[in-house]
Coordinates of N, CA and C in Angstrom, one line a residue:
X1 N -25.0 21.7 39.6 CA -23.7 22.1 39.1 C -22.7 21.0 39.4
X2 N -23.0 20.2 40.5 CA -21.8 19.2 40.7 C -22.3 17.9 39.5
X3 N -23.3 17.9 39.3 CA -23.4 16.6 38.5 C -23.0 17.3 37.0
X4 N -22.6 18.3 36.9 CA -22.6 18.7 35.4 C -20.9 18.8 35.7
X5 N -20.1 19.1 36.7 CA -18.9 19.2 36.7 C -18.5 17.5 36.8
X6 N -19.3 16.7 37.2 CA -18.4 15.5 37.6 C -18.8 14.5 35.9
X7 N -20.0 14.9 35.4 CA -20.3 14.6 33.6 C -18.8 14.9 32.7
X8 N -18.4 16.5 33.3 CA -18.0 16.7 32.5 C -16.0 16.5 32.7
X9 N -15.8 16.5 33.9 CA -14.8 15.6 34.8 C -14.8 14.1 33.6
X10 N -15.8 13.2 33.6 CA -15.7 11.7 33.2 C -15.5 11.9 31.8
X11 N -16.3 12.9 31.5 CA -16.0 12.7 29.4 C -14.7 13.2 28.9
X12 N -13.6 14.1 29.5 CA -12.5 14.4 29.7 C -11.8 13.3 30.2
X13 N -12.1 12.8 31.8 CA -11.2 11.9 31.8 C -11.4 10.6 30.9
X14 N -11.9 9.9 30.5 CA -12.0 8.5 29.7 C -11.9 9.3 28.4
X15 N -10.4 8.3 27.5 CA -10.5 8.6 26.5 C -11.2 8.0 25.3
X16 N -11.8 8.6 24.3 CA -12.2 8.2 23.2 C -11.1 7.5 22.7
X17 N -12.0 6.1 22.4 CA -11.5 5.0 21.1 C -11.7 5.9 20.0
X18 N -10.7 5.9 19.4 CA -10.2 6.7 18.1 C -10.4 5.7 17.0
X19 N -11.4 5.6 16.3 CA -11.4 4.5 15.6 C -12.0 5.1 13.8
X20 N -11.0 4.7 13.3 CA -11.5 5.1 11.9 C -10.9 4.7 10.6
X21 N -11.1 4.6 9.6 CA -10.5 3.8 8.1 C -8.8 3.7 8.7
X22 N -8.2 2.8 8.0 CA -6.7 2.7 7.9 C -6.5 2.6 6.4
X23 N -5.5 3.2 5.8 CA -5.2 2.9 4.5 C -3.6 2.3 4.9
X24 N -3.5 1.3 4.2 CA -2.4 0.7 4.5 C -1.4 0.5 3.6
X25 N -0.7 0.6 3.7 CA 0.6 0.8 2.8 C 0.7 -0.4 1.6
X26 N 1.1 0.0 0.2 CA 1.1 -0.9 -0.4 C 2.4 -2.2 0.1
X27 N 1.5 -3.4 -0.4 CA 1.7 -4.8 -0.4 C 3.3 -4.9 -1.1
X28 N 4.3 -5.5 -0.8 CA 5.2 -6.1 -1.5 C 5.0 -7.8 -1.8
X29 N 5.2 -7.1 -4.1 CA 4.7 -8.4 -4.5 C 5.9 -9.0 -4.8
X30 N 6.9 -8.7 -4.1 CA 7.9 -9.6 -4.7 C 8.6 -10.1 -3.5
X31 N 9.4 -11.1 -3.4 CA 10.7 -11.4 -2.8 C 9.6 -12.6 -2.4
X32 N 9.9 -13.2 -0.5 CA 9.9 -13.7 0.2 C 10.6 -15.4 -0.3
X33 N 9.9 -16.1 0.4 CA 10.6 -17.6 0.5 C 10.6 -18.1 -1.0
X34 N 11.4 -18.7 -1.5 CA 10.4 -19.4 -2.8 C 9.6 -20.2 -2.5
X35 N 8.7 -20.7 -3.2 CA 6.9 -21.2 -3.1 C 7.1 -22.5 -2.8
X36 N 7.9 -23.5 -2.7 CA 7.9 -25.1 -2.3 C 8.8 -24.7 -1.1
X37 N 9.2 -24.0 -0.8 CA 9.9 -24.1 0.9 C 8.7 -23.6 1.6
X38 N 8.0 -22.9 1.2 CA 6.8 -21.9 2.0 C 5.9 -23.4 2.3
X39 N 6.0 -23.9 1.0 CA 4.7 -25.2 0.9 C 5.1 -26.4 2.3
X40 N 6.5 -26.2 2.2 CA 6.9 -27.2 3.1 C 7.0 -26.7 4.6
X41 N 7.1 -25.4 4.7 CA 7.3 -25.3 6.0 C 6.0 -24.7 6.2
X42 N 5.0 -24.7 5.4 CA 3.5 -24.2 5.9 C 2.6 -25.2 7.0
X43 N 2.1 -24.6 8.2 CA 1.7 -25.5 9.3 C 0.6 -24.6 9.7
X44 N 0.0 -25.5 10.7 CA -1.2 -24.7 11.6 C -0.7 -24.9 13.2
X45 N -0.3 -23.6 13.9 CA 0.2 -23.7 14.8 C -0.6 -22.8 15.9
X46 N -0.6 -23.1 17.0 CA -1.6 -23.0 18.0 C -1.1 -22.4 19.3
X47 N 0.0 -21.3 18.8 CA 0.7 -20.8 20.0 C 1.1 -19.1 19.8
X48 N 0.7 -18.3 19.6 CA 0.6 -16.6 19.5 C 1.0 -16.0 20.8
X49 N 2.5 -15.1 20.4 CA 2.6 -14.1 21.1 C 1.9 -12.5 20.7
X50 N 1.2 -11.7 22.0 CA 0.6 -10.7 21.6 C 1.3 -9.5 20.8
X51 N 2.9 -10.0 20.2 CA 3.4 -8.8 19.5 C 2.6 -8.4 18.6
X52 N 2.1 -7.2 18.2 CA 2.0 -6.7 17.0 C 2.5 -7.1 16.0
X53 N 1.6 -7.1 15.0 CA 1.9 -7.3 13.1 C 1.2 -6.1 12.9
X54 N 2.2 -5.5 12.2 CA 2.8 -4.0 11.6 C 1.8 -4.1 10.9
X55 N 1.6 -2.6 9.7 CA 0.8 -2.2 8.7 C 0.8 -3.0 7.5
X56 N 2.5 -3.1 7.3 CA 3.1 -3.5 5.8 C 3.0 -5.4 6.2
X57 N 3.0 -6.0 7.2 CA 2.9 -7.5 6.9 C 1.1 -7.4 6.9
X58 N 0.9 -6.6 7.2 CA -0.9 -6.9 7.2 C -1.4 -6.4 6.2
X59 N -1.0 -5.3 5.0 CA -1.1 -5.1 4.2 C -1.1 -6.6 2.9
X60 N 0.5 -7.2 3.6 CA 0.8 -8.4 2.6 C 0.1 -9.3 3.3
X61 N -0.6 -9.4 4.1 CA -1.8 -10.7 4.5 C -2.7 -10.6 3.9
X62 N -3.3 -9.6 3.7 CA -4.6 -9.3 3.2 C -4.4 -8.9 1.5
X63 N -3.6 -8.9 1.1 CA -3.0 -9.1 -0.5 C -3.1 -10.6 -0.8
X64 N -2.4 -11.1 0.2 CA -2.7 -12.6 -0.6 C -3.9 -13.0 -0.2
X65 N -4.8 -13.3 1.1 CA -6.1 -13.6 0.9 C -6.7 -12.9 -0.1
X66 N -6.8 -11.4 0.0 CA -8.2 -11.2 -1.2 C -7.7 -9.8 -1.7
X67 N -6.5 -9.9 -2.0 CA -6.1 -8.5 -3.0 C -5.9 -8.8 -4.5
X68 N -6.0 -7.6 -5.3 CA -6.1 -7.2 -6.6 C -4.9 -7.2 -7.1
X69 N -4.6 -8.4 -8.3 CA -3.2 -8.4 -8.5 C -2.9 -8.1 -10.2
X70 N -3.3 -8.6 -10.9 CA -3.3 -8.0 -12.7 C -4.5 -8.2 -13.4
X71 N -4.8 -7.0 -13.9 CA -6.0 -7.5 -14.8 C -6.8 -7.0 -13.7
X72 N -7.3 -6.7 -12.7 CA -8.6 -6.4 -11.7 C -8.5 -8.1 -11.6
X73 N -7.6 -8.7 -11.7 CA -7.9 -9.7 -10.8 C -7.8 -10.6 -9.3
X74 N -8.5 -11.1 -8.6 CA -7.9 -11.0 -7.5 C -6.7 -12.6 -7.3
X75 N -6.4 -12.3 -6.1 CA -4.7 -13.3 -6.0 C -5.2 -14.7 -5.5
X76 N -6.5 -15.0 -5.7 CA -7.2 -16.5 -5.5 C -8.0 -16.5 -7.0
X77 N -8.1 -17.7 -6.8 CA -9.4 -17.8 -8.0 C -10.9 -18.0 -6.8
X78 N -12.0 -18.0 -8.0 CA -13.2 -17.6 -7.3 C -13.8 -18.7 -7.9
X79 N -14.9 -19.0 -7.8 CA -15.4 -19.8 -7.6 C -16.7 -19.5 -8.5
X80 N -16.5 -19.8 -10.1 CA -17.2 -19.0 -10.8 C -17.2 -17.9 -11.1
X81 N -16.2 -17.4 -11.1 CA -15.7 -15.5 -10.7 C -17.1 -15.1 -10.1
X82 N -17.7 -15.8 -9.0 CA -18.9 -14.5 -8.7 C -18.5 -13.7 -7.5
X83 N -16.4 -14.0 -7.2 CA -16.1 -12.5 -6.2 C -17.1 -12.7 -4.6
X84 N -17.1 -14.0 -4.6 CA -18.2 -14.3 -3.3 C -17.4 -14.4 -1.9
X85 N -16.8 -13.2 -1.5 CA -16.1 -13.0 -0.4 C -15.6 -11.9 0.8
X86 N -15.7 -11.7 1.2 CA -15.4 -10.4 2.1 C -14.6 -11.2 3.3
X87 N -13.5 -9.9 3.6 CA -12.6 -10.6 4.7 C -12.6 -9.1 5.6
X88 N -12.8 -9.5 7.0 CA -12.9 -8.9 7.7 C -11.8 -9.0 8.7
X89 N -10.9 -7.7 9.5 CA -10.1 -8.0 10.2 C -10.4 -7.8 11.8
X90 N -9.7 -8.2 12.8 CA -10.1 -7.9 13.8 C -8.6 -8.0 14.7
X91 N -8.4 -7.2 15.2 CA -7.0 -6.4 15.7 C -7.7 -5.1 16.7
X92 N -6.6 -5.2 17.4 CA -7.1 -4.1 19.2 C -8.4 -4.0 19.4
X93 N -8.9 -5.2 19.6 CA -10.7 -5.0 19.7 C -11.7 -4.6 18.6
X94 N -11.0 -4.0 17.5 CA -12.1 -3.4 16.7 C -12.0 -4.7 15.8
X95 N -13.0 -3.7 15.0 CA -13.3 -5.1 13.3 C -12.8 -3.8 12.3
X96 N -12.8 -4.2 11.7 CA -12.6 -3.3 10.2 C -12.7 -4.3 8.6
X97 N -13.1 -4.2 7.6 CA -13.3 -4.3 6.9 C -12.3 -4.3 5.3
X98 N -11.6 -5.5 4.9 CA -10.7 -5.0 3.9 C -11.4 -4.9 2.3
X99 N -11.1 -3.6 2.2 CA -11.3 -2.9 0.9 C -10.0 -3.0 -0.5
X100 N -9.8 -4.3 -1.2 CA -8.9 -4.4 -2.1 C -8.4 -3.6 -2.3
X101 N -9.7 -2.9 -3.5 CA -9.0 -1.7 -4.6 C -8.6 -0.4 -3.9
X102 N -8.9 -0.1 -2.8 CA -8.2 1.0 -2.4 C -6.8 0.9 -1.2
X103 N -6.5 -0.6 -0.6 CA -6.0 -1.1 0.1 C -6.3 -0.3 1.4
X104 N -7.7 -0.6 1.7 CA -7.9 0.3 3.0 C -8.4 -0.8 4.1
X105 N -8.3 0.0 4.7 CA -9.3 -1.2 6.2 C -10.6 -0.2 6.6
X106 N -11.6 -0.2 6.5 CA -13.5 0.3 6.6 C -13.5 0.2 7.9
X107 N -12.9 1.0 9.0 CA -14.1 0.9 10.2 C -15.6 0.0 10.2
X108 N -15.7 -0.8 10.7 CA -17.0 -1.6 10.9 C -16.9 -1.5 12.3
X109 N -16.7 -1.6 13.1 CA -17.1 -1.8 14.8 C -16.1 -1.5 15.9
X110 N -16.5 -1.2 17.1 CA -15.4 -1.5 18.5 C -16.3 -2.4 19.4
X111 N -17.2 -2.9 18.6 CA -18.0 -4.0 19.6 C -17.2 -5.0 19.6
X112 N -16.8 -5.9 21.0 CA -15.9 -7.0 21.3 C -16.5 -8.4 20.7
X113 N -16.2 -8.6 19.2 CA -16.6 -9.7 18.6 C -15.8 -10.8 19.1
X114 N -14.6 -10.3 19.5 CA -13.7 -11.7 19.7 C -14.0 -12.6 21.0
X115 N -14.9 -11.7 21.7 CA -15.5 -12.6 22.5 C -16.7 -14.2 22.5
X116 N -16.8 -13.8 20.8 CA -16.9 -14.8 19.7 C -16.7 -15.5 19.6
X117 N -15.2 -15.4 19.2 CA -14.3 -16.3 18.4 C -13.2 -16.6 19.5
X118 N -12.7 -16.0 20.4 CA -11.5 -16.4 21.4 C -12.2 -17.5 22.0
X119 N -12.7 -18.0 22.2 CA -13.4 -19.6 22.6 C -12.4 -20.5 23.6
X120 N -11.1 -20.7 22.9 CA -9.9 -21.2 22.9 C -8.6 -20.2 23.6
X121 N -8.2 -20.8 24.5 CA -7.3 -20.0 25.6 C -5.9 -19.2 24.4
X122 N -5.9 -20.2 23.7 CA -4.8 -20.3 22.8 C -5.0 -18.6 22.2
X123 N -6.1 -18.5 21.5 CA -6.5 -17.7 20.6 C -6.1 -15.9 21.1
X124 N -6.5 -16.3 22.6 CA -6.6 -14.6 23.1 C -5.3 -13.8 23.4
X125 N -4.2 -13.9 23.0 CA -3.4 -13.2 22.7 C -2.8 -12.9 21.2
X126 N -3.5 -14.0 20.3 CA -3.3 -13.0 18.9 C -3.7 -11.6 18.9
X127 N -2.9 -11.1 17.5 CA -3.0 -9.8 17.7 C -3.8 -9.5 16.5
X128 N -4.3 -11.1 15.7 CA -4.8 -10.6 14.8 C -6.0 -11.8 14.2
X129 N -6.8 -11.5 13.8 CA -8.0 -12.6 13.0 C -8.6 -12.0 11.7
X130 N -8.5 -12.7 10.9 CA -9.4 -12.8 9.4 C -10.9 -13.2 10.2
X131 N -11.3 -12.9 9.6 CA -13.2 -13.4 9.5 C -13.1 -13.5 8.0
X132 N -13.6 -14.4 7.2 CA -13.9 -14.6 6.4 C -15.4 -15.3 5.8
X133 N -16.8 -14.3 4.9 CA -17.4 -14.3 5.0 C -18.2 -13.9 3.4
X134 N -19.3 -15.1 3.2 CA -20.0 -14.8 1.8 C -21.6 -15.3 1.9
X135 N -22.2 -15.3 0.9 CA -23.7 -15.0 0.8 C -23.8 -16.4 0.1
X136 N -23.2 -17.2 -0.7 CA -23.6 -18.2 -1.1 C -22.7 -19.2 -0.7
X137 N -23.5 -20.4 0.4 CA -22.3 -21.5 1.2 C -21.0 -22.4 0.3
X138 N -21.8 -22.6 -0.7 CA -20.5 -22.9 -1.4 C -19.7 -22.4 -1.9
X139 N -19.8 -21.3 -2.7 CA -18.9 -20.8 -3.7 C -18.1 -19.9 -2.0
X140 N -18.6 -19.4 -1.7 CA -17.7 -18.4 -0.1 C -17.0 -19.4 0.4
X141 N -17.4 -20.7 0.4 CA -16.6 -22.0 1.1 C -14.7 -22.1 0.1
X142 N -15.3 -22.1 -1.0 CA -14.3 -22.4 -1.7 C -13.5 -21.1 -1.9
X143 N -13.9 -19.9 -2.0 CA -13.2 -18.7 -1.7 C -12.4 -18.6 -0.5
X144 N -13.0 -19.2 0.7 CA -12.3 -18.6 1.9 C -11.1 -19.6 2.0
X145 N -11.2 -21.1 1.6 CA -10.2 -21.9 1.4 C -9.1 -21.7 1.1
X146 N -9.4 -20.6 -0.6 CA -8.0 -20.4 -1.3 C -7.2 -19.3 -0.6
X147 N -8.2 -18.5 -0.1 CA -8.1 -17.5 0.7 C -7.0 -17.9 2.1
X148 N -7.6 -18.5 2.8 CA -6.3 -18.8 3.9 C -5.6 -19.6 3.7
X149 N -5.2 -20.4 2.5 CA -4.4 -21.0 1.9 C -3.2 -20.1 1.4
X150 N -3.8 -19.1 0.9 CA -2.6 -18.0 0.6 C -2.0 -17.2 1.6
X151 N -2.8 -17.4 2.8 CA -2.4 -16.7 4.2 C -1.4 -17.0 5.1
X152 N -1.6 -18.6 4.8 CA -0.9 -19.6 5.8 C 0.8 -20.0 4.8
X153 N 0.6 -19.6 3.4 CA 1.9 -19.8 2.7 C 2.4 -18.4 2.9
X154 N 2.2 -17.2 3.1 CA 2.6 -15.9 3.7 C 3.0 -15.9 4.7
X155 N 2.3 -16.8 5.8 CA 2.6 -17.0 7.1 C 3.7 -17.8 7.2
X156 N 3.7 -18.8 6.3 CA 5.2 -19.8 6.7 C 6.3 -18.7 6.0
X157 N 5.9 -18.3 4.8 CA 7.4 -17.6 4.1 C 7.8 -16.3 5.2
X158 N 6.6 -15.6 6.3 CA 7.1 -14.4 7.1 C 7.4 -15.3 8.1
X159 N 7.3 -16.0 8.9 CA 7.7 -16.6 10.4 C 6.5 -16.3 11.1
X160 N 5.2 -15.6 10.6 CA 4.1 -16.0 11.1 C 3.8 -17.3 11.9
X161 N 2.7 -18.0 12.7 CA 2.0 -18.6 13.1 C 0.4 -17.8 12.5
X162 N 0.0 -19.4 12.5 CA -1.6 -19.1 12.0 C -2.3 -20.1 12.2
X163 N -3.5 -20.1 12.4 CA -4.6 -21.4 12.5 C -5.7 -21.4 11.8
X164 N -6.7 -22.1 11.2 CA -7.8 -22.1 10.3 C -8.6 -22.3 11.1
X165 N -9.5 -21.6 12.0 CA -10.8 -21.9 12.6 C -12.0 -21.8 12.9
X166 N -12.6 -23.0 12.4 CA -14.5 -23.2 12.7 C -14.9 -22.8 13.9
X167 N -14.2 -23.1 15.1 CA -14.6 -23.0 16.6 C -15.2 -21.8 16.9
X168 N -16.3 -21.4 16.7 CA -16.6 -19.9 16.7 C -18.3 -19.6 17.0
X169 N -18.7 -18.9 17.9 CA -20.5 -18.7 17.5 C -20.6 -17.8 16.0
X170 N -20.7 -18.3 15.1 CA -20.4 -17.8 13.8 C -21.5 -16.7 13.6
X171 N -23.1 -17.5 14.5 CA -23.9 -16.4 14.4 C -24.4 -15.1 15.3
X172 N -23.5 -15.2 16.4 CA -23.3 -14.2 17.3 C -21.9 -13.0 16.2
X173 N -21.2 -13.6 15.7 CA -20.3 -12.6 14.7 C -21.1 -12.0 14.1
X174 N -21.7 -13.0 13.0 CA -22.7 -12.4 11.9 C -23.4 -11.3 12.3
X175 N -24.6 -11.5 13.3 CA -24.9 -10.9 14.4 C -24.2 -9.0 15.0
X176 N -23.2 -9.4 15.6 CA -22.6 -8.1 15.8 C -21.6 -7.1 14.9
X177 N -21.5 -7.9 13.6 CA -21.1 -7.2 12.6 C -22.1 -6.7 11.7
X178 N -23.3 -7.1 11.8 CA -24.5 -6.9 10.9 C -24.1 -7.2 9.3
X179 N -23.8 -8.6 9.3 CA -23.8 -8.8 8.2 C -24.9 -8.5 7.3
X180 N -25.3 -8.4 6.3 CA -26.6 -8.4 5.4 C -26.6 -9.8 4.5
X181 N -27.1 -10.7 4.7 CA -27.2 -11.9 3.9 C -26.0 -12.5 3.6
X182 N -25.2 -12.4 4.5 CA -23.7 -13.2 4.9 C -24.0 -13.8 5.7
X183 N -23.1 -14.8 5.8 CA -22.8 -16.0 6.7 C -21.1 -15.5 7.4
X184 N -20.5 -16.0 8.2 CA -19.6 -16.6 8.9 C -19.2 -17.8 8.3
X185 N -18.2 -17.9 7.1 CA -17.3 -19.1 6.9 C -16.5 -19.9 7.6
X186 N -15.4 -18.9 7.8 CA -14.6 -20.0 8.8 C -13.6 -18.2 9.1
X187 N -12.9 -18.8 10.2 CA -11.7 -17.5 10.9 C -10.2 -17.7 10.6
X188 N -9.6 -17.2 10.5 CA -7.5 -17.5 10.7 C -7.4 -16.5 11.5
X189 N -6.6 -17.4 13.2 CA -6.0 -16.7 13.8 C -4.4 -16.4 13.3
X190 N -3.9 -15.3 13.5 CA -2.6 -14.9 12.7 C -1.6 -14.1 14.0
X191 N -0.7 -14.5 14.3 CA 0.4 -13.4 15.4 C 2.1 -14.5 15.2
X192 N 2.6 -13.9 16.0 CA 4.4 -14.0 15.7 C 4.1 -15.1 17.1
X193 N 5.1 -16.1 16.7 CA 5.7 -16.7 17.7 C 6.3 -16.3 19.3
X194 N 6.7 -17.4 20.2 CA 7.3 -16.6 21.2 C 8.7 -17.1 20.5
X195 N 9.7 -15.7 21.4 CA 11.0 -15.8 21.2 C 11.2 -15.3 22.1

């Protein structure tokens, strides 16, 4: 009886990670910086406070990396149109999975991938990382390029900080995400400055 009272004591007391789809609010395609000040004040910066980035700026992150913009087209060009890309998020320990056409985020995991990727002292108070990931090394190469290219001009037009990085056990990710015939391209760390 006491080991069934103190079982059931611990599954009461520790609470369940609540972990499941997010649907995220649609993307706003209009306004921000005009496109040559974004160009000019776009950088790679190496310094993240752990504030949160809200639904609606991560909604417009993940619009411009790899969202659906006219025509079922997406907001990069592809590389052949062979669509050779998937972006994966990783925020409060989990991963999740961005789904364009429905603007959702897929539960994929609460296993601690970033212990991956945080490598770098810098890294472990973002609040936020792209994984960015495809099946064929070139064309996913040149996907993921345009891809945080459009991340990091989002990021200069919001006051974002961001970084583009290799530094990673790419196949320890691969690995605990269970990719299927993906690779690990490259990562963007993404969070707000200090103020």
């Amino acid at each position: 009886m006491k080991k069934f009272l103190l079982a059931a004591f611990l599954l009461t007391a520790t609470p369940a990670l609540a972990v499941e789809d997010i649907k995220l609010p649609a993307p706003d395609t209009t306004g921000g910086k005009p496109l040559m000040e974004a160009i000019t004040q776009r950088k790679s910066t190496r310094e993240f406070s752990a504030k949160a980035i809200d639904d609606k700026d991560l909604s417009n992150i993940l619009y411009a990396a790899w969202g659906i913009s006219h025509d079922g087209k997406r907001t990069i060009p592809t590389s052949q149109n062979k669509q050779d890309l998937n972006v994966y998020v990783i925020k409060a320990s989990a991963v999740w999975k961005y789904e364009a056409k429905e603007n959702v985020l897929k539960f994929v995991s609460d296993d601690n991938v970033s212990q991956y990727i945080n490598l770098q002292d810098y890294t472990k108070e973002a609040p936020l990382t792209l994984i960015f990931t495809g099946k064929d090394s070139k064309s996913a190469s040149m996907n993921a390029a345009a891809a945080y290219q459009n991340v990091g001009l989002y990021c200069a037009s919001r006051g974002l900080n961001n970084v583009v990085r290799g530094y990673a056990d790419m196949d320890k990710v691969a690995e605990t995400l269970n990719l299927d015939k993906e690779k690990v391209v490259i990562t963007q760390v993404i969070g707000w400055p200090y103020m």
